[in-house]
PDB file of C-alpha atoms in Angstrom:
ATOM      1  CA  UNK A 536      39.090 -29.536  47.144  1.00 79.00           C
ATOM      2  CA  UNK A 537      35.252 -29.223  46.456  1.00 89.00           C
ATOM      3  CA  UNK A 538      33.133 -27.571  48.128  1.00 94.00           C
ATOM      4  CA  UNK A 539      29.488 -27.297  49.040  1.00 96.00           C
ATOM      5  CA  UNK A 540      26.921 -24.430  49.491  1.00 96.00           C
ATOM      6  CA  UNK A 541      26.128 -24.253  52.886  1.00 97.00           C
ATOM      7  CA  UNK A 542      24.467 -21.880  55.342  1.00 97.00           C
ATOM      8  CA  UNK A 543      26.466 -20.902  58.951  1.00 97.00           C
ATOM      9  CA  UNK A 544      22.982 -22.164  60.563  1.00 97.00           C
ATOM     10  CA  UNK A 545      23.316 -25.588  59.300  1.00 97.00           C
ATOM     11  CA  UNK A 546      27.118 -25.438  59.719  1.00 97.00           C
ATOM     12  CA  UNK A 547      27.014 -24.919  62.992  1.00 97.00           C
ATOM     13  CA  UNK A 548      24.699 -27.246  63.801  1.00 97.00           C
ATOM     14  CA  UNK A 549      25.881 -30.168  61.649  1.00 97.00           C
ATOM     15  CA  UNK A 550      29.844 -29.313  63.534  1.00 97.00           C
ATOM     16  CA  UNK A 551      28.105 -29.365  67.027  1.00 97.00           C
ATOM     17  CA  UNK A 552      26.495 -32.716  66.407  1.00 96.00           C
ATOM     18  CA  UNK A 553      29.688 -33.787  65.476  1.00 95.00           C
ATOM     19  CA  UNK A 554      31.393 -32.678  68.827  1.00 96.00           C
ATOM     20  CA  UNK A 555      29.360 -34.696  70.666  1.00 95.00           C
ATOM     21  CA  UNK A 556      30.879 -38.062  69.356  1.00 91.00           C
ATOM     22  CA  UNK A 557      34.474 -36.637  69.113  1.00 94.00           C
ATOM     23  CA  UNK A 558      36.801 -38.890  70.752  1.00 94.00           C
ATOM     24  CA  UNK A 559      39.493 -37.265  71.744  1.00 96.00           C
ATOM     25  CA  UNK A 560      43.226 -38.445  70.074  1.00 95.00           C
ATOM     26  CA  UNK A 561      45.158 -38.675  73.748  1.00 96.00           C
ATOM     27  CA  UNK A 562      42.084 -39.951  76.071  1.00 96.00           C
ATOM     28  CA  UNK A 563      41.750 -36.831  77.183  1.00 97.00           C
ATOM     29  CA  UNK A 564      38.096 -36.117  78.270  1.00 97.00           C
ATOM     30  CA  UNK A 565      38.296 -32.196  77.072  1.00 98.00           C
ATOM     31  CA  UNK A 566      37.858 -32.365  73.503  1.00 98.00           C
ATOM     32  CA  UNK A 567      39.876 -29.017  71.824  1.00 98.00           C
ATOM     33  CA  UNK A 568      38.870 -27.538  69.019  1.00 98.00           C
ATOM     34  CA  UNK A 569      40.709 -25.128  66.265  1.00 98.00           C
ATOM     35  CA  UNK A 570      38.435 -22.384  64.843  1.00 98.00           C
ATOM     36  CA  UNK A 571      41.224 -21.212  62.644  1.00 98.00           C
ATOM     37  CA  UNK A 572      41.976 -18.219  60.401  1.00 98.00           C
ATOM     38  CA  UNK A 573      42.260 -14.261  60.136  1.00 97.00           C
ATOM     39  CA  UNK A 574      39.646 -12.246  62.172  1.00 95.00           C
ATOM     40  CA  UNK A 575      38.448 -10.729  58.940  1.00 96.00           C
ATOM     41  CA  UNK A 576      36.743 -14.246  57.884  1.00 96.00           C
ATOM     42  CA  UNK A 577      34.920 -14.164  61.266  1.00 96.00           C
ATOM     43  CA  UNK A 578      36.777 -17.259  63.128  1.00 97.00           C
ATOM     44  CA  UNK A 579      35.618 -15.326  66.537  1.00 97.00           C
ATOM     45  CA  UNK A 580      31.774 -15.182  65.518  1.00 97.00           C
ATOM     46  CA  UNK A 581      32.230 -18.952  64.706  1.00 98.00           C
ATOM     47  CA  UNK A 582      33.119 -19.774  68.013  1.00 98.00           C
ATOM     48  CA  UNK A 583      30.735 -18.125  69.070  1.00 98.00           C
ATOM     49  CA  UNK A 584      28.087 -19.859  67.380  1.00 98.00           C
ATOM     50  CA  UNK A 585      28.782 -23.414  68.339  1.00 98.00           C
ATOM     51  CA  UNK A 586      29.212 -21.998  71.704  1.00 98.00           C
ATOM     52  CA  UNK A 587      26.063 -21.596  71.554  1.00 98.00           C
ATOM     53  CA  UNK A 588      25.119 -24.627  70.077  1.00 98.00           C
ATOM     54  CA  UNK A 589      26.746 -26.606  72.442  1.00 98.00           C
ATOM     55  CA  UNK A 590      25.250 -25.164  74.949  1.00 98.00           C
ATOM     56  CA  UNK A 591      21.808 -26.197  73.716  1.00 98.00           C
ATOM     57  CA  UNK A 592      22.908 -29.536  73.510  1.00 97.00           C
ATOM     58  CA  UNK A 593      24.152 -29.950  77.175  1.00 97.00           C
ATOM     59  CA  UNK A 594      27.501 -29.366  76.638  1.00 97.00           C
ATOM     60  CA  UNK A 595      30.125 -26.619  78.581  1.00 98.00           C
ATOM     61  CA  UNK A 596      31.962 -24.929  75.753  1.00 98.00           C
ATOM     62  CA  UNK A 597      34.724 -22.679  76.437  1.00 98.00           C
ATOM     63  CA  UNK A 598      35.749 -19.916  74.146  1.00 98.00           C
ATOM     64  CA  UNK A 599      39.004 -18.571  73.787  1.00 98.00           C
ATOM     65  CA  UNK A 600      40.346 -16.009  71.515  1.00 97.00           C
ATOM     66  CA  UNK A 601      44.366 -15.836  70.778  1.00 96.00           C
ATOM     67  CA  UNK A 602      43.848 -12.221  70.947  1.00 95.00           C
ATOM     68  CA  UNK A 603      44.068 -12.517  74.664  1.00 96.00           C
ATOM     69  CA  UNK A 604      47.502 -14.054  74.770  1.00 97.00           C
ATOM     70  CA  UNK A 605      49.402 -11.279  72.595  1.00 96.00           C
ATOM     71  CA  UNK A 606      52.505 -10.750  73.863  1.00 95.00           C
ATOM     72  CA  UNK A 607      53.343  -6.874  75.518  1.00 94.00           C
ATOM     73  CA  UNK A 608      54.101  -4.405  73.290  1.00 94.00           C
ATOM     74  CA  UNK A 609      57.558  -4.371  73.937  1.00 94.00           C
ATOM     75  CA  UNK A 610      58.169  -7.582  72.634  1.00 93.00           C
ATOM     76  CA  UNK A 611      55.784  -7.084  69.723  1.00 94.00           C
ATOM     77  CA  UNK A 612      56.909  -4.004  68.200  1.00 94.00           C
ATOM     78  CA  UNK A 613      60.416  -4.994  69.464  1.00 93.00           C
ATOM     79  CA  UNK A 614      61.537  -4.378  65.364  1.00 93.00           C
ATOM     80  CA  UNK A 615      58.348  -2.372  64.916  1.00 95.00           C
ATOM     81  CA  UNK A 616      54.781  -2.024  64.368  1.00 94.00           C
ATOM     82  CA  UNK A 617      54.848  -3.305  60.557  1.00 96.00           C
ATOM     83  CA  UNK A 618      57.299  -6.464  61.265  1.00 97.00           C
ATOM     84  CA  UNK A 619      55.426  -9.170  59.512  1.00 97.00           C
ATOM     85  CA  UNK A 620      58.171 -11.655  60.592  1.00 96.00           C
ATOM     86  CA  UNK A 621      57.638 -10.430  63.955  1.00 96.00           C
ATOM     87  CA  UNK A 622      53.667 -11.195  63.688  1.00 97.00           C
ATOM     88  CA  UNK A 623      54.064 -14.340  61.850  1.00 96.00           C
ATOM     89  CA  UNK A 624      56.210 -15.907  64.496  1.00 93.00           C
ATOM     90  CA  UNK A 625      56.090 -13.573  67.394  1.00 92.00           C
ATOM     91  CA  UNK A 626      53.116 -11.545  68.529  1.00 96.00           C
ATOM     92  CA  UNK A 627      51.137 -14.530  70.231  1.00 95.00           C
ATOM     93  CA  UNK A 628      52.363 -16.253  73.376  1.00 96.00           C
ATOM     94  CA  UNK A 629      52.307 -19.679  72.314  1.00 95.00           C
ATOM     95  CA  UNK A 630      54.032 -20.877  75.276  1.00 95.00           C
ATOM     96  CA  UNK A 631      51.514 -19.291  77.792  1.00 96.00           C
ATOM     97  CA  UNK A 632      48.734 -21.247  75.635  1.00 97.00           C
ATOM     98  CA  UNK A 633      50.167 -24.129  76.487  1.00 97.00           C
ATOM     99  CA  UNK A 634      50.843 -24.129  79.846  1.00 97.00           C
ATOM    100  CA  UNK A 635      47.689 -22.402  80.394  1.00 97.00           C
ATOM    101  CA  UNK A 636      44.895 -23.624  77.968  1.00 98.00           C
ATOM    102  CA  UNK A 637      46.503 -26.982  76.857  1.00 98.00           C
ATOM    103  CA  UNK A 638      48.365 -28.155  79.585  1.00 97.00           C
ATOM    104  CA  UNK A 639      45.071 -28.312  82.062  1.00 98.00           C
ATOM    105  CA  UNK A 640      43.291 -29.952  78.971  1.00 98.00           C
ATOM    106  CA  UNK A 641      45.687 -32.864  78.782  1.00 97.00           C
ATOM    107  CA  UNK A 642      44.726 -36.363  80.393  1.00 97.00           C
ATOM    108  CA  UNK A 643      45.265 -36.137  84.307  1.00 96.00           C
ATOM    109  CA  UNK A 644      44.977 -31.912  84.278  1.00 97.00           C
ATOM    110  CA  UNK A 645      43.206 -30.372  86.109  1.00 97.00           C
ATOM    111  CA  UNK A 646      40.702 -28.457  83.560  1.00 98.00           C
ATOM    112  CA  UNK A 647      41.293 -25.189  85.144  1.00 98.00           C
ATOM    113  CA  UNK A 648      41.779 -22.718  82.003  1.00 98.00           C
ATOM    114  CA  UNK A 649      42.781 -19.426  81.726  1.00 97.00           C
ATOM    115  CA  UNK A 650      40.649 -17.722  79.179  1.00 97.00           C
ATOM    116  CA  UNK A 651      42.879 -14.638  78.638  1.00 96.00           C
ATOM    117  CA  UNK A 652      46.010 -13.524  79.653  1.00 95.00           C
ATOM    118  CA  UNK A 653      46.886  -9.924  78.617  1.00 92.00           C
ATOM    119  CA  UNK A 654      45.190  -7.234  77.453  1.00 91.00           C
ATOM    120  CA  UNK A 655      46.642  -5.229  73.998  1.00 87.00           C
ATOM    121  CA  UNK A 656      44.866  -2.178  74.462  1.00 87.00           C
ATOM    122  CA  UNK A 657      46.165  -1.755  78.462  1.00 90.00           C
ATOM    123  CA  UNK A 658      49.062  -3.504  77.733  1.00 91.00           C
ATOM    124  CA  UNK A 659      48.692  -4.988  81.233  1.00 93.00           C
ATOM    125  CA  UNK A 660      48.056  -8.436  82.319  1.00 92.00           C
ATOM    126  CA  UNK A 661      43.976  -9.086  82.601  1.00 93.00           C
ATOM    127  CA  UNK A 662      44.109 -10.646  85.566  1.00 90.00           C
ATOM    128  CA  UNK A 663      41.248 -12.761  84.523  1.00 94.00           C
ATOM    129  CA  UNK A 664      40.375 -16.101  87.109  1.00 96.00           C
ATOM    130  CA  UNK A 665      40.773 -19.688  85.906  1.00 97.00           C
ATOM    131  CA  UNK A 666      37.472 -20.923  84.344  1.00 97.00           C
ATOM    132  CA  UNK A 667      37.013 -24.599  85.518  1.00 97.00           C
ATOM    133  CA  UNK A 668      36.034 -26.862  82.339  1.00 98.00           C
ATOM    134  CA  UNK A 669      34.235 -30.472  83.474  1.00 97.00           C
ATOM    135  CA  UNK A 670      34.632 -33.488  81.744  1.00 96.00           C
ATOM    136  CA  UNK A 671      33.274 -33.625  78.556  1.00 96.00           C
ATOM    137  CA  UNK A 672      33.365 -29.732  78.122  1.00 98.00           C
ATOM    138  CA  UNK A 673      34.924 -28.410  74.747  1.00 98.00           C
ATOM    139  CA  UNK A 674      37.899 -25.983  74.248  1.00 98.00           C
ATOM    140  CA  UNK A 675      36.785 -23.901  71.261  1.00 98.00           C
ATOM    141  CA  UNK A 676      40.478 -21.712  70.350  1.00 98.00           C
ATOM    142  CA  UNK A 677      39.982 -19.762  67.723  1.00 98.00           C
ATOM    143  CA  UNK A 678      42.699 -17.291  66.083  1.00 97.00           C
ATOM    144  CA  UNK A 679      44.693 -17.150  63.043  1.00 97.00           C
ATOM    145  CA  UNK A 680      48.294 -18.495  62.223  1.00 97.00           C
ATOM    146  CA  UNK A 681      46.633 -21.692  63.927  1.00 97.00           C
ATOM    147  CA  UNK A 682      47.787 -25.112  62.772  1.00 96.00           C
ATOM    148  CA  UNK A 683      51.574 -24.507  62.368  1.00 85.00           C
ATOM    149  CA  UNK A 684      52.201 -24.593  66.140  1.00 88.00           C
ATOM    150  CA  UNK A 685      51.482 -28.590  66.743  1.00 91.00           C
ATOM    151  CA  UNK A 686      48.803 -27.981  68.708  1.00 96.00           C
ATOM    152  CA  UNK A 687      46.699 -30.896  70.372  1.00 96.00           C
ATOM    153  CA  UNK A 688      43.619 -30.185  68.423  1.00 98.00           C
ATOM    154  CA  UNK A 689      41.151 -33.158  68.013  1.00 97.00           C
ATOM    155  CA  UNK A 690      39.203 -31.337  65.484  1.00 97.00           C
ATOM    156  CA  UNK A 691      40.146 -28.625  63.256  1.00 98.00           C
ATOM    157  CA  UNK A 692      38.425 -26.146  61.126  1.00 98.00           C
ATOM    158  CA  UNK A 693      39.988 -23.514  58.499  1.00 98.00           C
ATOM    159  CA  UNK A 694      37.794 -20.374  58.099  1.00 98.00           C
ATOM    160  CA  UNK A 695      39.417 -19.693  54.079  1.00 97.00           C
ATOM    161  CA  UNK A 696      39.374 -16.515  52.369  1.00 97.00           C
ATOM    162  CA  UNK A 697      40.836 -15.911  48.736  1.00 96.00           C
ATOM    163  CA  UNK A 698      43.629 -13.490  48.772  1.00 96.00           C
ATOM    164  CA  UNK A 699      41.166 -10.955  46.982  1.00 97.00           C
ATOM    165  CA  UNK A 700      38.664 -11.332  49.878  1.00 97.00           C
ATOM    166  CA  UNK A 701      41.477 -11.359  52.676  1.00 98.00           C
ATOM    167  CA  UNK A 702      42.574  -7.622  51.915  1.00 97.00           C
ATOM    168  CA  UNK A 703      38.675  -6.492  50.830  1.00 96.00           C
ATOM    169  CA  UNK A 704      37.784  -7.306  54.167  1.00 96.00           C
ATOM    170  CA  UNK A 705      41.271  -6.612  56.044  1.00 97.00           C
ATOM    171  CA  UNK A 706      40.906  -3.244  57.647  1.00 96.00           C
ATOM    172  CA  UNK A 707      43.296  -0.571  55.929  1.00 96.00           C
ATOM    173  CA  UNK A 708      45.658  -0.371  58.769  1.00 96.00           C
ATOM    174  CA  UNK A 709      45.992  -4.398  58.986  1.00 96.00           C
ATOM    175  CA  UNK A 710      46.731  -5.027  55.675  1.00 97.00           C
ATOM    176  CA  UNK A 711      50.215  -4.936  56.511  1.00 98.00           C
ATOM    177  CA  UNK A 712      49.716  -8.563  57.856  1.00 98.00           C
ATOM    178  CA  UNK A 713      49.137 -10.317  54.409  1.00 98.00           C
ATOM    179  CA  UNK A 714      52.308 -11.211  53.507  1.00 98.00           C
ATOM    180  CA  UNK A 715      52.206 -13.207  57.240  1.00 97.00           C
ATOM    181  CA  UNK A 716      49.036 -14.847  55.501  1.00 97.00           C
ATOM    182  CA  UNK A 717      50.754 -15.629  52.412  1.00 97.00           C
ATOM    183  CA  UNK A 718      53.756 -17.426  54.290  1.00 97.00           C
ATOM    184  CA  UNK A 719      51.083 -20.020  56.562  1.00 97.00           C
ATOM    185  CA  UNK A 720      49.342 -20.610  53.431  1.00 96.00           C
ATOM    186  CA  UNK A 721      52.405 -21.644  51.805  1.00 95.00           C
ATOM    187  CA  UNK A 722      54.394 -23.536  54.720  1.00 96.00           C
ATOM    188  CA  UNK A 723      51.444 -24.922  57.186  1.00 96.00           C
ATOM    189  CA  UNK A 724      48.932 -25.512  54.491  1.00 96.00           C
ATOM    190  CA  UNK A 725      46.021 -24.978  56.718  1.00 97.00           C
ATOM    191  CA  UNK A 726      43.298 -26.204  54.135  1.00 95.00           C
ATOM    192  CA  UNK A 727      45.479 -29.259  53.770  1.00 95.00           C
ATOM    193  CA  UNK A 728      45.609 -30.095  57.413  1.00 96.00           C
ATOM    194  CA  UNK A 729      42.431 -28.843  58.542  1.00 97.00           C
ATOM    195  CA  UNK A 730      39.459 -31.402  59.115  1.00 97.00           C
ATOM    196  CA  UNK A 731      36.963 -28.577  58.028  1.00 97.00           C
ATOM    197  CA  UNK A 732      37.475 -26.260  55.667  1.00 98.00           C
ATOM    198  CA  UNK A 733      35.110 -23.041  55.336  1.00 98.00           C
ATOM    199  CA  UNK A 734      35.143 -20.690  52.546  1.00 97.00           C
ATOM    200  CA  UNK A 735      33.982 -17.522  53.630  1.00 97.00           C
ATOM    201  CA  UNK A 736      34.930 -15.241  50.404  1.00 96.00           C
ATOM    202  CA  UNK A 737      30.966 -13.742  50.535  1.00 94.00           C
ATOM    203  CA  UNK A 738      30.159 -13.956  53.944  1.00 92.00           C
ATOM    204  CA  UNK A 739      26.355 -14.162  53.286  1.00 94.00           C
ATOM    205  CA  UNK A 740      27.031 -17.409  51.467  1.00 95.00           C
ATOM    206  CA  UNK A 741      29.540 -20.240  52.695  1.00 97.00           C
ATOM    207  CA  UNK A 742      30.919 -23.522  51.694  1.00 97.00           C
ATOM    208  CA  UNK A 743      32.623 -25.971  53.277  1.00 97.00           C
ATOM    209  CA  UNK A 744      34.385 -29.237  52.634  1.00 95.00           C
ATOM    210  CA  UNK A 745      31.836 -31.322  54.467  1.00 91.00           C
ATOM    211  CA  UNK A 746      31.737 -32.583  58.004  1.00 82.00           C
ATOM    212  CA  UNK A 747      34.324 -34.970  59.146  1.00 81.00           C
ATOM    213  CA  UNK A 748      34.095 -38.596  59.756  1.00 75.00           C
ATOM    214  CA  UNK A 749      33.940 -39.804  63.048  1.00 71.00           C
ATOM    215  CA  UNK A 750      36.423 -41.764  64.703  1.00 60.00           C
TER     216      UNK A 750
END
């Protein structure tokens, strides 16, 4: 895959342009967006920016972070608190994403979201209220272990670090998770599958793989 310099200014801004055409796979008139990859390549400050850049352009984005649909801790550390299999395929409520952030985003739903559902630190639900989205506003979900859950995403973009990078910039006491980063490299291929693909190795200095072609 090549890829170009680029900075995150004129990332941003060349993605958000492209939001504004995005037509939607199912008809749905909530376009949803992947910001995918590990928290250590910045997916959540992503977000964040074409939040913002959305916002400038007339547009309601809504972020959402997986973090806020972890499952308790009993389920969790159910085979404890270094269980890669565990995190790979059971630390995020993917069902409560769905009926809670997808499901209101399909055609016909109602766009009421939830933007988070429980809270790791409290281990306690948040409690949160629904966040109304109108038509035309864009789901921006960003988290890693993404694109192997079949997700209705309409656009998609892979924040990519090199294995090197990943555990540089991995805090010590996360680095347990790598292996679980290994695995979705090898079985989801999320550079493969992704529309976008951003490589993030020296965070002062991206590329990407270009922005997508409208459809």
């Amino acid at each position: 895959m090549r890829l170009e310099p680029i900075t995150w200014e004129r990332l941003t801004d060349t993605l958000a342009d492209r939001l504004l055409d995005l037509k939607t796979g199912d008809g749905s008139p909530w376009p949803r967006v992947a910001v995918d990859g590990a928290r250590a390549g910045g997916t959540g400050e992503l977000a964040a920016r074409l939040a913002d850049a959305l916002r400038l352009r007339g547009r309601t984005p809504l972020v959402v972070g997986t973090e806020g649909f972890l499952r308790p801790a009993s389920l969790r550390f159910e085979y404890g608190h270094q269980d890669v299999e565990a995190y790979y395929s059971g630390w995020f409520d993917t069902g409560a994403l769905w009926r809670e952030v997808f499901g209101p985003l399909e055609p016909g739903g109602t766009g009421r979201v939830l933007p988070d559902l429980w809270d790791p630190a409290a281990d306690r639900a948040t409690r949160s209220p629904y966040v109304e989205l109108p038509p035309g506003g864009v789901l921006l979900l960003h988290g890693p272990l993404l694109l192997g859950h079949w997700f209705p995403f309409d656009l998609s973009v892979h924040v990519r670090l090199s294995p090197g990078a990943l555990r540089r910039r991995t805090p010590e006491d996360e680095r347990w998770t790598l292996p679980a980063f290994e695995r979705y490299e090898t079985e989801a291929d999320p550079a493969g599958r992704a529309d976008v693909v951003v490589r993030a190795d020296d965070p002062r200095h991206p590329a990407w793989s270009g922005a997508p072609a409208a459809t």
